[in-house]
Coordinates of C-alpha atoms in Angstrom, one line a residue:
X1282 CA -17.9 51.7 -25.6
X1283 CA -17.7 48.9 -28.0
X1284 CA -20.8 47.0 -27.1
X1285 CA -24.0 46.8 -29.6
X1286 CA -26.5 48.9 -27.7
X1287 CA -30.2 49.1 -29.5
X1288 CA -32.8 51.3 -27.6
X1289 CA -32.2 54.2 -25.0
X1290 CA -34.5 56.0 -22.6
X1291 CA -34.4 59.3 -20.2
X1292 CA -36.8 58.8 -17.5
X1293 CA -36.7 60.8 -14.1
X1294 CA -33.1 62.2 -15.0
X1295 CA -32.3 59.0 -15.9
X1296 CA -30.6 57.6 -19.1
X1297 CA -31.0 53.8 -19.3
X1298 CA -29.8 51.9 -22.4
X1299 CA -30.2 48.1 -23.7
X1300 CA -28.5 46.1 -25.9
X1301 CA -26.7 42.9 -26.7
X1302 CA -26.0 39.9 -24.8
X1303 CA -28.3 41.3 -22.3
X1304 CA -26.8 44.5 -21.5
X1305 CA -28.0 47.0 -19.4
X1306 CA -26.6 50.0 -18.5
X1307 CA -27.5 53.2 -16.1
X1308 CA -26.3 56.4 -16.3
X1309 CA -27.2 59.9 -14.0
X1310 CA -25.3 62.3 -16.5
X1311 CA -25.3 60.4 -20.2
X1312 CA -21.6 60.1 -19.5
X1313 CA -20.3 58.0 -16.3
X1314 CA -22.2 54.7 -16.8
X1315 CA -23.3 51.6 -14.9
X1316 CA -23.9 48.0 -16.2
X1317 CA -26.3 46.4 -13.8
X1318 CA -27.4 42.7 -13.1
X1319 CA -30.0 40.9 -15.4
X1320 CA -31.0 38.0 -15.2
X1321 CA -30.9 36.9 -19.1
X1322 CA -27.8 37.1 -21.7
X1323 CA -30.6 37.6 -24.7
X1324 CA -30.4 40.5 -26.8
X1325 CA -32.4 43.3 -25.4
X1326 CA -34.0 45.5 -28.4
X1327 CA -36.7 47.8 -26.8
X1328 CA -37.1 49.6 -23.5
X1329 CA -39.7 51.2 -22.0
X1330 CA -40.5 53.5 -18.5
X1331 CA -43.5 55.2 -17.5
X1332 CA -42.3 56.8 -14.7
X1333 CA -38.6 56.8 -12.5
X1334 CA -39.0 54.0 -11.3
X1335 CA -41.4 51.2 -13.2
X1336 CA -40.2 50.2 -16.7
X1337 CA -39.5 47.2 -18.7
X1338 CA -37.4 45.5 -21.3
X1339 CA -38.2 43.2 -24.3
X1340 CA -35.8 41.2 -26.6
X1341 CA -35.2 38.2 -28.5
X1342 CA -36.4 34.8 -27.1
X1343 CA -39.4 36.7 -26.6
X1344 CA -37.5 38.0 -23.4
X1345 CA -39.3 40.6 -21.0
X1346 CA -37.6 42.2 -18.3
X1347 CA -39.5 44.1 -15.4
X1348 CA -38.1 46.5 -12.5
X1349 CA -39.4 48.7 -10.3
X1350 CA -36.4 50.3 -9.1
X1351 CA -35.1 52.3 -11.8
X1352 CA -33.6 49.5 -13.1
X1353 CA -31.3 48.6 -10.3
X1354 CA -32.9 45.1 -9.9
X1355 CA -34.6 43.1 -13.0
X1356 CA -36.8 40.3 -12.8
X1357 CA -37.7 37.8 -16.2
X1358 CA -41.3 37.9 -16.5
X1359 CA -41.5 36.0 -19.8
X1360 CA -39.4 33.7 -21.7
X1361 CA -40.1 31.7 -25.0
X1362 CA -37.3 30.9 -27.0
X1363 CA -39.5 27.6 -28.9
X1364 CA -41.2 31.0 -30.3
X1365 CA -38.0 31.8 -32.5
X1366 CA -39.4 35.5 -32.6
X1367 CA -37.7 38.3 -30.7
X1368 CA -39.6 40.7 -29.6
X1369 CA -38.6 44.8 -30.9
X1370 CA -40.2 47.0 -29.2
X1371 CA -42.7 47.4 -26.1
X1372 CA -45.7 50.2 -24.9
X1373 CA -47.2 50.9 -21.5
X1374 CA -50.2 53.8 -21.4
X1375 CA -50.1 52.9 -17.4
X1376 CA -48.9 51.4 -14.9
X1377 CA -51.0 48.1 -15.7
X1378 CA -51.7 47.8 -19.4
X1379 CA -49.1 47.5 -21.7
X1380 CA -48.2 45.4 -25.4
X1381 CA -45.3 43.9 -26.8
X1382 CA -44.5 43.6 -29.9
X1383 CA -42.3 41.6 -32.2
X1384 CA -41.2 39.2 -35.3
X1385 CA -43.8 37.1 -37.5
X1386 CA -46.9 39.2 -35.9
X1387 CA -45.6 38.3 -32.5
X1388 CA -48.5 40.5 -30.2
X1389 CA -48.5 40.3 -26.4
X1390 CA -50.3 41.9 -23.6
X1391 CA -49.9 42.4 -20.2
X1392 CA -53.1 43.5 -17.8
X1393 CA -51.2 43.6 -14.6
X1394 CA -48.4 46.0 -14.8
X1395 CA -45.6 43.4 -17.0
X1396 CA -46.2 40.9 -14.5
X1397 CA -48.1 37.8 -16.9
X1398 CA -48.6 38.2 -20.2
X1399 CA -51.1 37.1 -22.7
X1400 CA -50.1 36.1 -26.7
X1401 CA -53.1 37.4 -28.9
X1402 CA -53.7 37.4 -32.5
X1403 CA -53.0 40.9 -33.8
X1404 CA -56.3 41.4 -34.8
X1405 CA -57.3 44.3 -37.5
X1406 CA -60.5 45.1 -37.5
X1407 CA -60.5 46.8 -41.2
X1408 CA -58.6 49.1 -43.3
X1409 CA -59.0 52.5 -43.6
X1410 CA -59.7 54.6 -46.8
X1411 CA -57.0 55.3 -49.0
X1412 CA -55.6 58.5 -49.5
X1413 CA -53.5 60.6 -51.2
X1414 CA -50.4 59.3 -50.0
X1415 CA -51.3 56.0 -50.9
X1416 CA -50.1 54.2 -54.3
X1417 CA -51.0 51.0 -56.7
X1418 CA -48.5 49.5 -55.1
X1419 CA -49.5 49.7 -51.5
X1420 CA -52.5 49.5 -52.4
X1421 CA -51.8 45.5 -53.5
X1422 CA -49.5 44.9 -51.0
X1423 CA -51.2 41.9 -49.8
X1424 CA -50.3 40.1 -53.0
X1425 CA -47.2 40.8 -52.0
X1426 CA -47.2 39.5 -48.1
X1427 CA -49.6 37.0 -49.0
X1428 CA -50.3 35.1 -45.2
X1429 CA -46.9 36.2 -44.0
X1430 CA -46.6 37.4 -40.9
X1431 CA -45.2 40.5 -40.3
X1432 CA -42.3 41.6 -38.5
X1433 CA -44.3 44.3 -36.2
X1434 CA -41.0 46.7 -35.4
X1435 CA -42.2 49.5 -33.4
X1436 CA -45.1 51.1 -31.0
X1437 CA -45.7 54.5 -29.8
X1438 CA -48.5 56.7 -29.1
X1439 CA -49.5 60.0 -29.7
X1440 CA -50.5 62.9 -27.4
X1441 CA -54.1 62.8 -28.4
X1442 CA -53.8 58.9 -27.6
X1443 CA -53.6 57.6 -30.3
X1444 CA -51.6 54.1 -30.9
X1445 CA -49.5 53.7 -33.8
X1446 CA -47.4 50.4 -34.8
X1447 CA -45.4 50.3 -38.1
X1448 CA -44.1 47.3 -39.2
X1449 CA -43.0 45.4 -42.9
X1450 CA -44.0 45.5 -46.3
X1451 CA -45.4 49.5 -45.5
X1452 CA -47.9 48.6 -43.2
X1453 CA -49.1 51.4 -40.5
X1454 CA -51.5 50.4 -38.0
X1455 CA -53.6 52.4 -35.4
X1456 CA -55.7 52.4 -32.5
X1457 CA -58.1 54.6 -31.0
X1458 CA -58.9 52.2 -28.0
X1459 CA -55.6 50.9 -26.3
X1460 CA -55.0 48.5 -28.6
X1461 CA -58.3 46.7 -28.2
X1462 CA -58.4 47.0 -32.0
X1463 CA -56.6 48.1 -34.7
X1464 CA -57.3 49.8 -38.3
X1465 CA -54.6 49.5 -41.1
X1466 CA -53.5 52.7 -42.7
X1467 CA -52.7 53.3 -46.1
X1468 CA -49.2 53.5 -46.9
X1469 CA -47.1 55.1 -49.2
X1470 CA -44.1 52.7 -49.3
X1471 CA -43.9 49.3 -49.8
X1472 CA -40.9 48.7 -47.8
X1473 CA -39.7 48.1 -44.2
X1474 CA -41.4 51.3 -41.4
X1475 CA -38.8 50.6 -38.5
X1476 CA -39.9 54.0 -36.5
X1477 CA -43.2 56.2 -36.0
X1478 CA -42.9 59.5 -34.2
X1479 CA -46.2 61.0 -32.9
X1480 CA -46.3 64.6 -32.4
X1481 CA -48.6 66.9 -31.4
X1482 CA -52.5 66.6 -32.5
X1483 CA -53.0 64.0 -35.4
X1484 CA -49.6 64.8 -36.5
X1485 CA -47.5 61.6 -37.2
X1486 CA -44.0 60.6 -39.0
X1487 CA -43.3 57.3 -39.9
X1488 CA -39.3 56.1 -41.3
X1489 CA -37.2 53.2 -42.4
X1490 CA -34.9 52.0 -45.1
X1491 CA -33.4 53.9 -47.7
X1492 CA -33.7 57.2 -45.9
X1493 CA -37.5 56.8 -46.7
X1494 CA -39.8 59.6 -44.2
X1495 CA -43.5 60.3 -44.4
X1496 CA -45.6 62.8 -42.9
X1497 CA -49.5 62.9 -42.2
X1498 CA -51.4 65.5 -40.1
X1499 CA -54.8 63.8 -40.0
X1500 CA -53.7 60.4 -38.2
X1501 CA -52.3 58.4 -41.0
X1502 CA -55.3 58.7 -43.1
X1503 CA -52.5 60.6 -46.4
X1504 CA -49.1 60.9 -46.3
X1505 CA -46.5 63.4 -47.9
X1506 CA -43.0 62.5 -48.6
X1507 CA -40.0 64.3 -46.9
X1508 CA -36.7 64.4 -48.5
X1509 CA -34.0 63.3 -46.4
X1510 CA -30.7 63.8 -48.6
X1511 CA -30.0 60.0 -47.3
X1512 CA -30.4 56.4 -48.5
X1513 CA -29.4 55.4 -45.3
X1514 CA -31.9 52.9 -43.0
X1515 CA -33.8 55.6 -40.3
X1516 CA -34.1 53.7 -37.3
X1517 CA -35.3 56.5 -34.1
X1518 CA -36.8 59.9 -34.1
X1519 CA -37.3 62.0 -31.2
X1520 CA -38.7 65.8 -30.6
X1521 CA -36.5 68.0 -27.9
X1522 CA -37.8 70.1 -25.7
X1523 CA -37.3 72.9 -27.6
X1524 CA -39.5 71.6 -30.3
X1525 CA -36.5 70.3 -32.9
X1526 CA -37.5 67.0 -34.3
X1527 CA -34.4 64.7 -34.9
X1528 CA -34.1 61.1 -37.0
X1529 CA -31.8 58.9 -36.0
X1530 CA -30.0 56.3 -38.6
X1531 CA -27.3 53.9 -40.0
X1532 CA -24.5 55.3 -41.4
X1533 CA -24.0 57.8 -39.6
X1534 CA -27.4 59.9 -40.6
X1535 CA -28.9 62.4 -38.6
X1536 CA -31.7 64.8 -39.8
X1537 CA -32.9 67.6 -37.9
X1538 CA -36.2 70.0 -38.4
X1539 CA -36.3 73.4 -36.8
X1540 CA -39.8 74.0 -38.0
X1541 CA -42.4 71.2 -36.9
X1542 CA -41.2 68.8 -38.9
X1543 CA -41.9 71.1 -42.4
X1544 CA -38.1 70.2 -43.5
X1545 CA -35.3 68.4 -42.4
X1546 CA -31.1 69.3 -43.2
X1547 CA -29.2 66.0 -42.8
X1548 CA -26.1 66.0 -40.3
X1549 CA -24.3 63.8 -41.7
X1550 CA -21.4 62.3 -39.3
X1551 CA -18.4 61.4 -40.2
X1552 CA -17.6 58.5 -38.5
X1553 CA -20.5 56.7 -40.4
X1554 CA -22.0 54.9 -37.4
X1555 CA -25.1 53.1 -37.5
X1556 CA -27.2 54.4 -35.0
X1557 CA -30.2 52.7 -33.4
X1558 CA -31.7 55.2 -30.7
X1559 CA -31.4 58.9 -30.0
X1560 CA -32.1 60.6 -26.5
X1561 CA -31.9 64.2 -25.4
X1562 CA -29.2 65.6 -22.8
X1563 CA -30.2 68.6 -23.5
X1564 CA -31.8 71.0 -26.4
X1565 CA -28.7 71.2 -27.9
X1566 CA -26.7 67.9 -27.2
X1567 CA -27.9 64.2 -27.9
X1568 CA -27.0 61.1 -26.8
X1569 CA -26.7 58.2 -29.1
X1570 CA -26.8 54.4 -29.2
X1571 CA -26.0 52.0 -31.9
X1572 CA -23.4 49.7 -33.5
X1573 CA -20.2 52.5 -31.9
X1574 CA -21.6 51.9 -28.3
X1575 CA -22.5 55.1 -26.7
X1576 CA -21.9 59.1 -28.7
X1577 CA -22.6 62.2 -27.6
X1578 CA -23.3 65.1 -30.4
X1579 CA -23.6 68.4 -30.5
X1580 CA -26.2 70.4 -32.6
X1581 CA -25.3 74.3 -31.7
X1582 CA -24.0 76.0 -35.1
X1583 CA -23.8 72.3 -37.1
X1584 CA -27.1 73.5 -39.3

């Protein structure tokens, strides 16, 4: 309950959560929990499953984490603290390919289910046209980043299959081929992206600090602002099966859209926790992870 706990998933009635000192914990109900064996103490950051079973775990010391049990039984399939760049946040499109992502550009993939994996330059290919959403500012954002490397922060992929990553400085990157390549976006914000929440189509949001959202509906080509009511960091955004999209962040902010995404009322909670992942129980009740350990809330009659 007191534990630091940074990325959450619900796979095959499943919750399984991540966190701190290599935490990780397994749960059939979101409410009477299990912390299991691993075989690291490094922070765990991101967590990923692709079906009940096979699913994997990525953290600092460039730390990945494999089971094929549910999470039951981990094994450390890659390790390299000399790197001094944790990894954030990892993707699988199957059971064999999948990409991890992390600190200073740190880009890894894995052709064999998580078993080996392969460090690769993340290569972009070009940039795309800028569009509406996109601003003298981030349009000379590279005077600004110079030959930095950028902290990559998070992966996902859309229903159409497209592959988003979003990462410092504004920078949104996608690929129509698995990652083989990628194409950066224009941007609309200059600062840190830690989320992007695909939806349906070429609909995509991305988030991150100071309560700052974006929309685009033709694959990150413009973008449109969305006011938030927050200047809180948005960390995690999901879409329940209902179709209610939720974003997730410090301080206790929560913002909810009962209309694809076309507005958002923030939830503001009171007891001003930071949180870093948001998971569905149900349609109307969430389960949270962050700085507090694990929440539950409640949406029915709060907006």
């Amino acid at each position: 309950s007191r534990s630091l706990l940074l990325d959450g998933i619900v796979k095959g009635g499943k919750f399984v959560v991540v966190g701190e000192r290599g935490h990780i914990l397994l749960s059939g109900n979101g409410y009477d929990w299990r912390q299991v064996e691993v075989p690291t103490r490094s922070t765990l950051t991101g967590v990923c499953f692709i079906d009940g079973n096979l699913g994997w775990a990525v953290g600092h010391d460039a730390v990945i984490l494999k089971t094929t049990d549910g999470g039951q039984y981990w094994d450390k399939v890659h390790y390299e603290p000399e790197a001094e760049a944790p990894l954030l946040d990892v993707w699988f499109g199957n059971e064999q390919h999948g990409i991890a992502i992390g600190a200073y550009g740190y880009y890894l993939v894995s052709h064999d289910g998580g078993t080996t994996w392969i460090r690769s330059d993340f290569n972009v290919l070009d940039k795309g046209n800028p569009g509406e959403g996109a601003t003298e500012d981030t349009l000379n954002k590279d005077e600004f980043t110079g030959e930095y490397q950028l902290h990559l922060n998070a992966i996902a992929q859309s229903d159409a299959g497209q592959l988003y990553i979003v990462a410092e400085a504004g920078r949104v990157y996608r690929s129509d081929n698995s990652g083989e390549s990628w194409i950066e976006m224009p941007s609309p914000y200059i600062g840190s992206l830690f989320g992007v929440l695909p939806l349906t189509g070429n609909t995509v949001f991305v988030y991150g600090l100071r309560g700052h959202l974006y929309r685009s509906d033709d694959a990150g080509l413009t973008w449109q602002k969305m006011e938030t009511g927050t200047m809180e960091m948005l960390t995690d955004g999901i879409r329940l099966s209902d179709g209610k999209i939720v974003i997730a962040g410090m301080g206790g902010a929560l913002l909810v859209s009962h209309d694809n995404g076309s507005g958002f009322v923030l939830m503001q909670q009171s007891n001003r926790t930071g949180y870093a992942a948001v998971m569905e129980e149900d349609t109307q009740n969430l389960l949270m992870v962050g700085d507090g350990g694990i929440n539950h809330i409640k949406l029915t009659g709060t907006y």
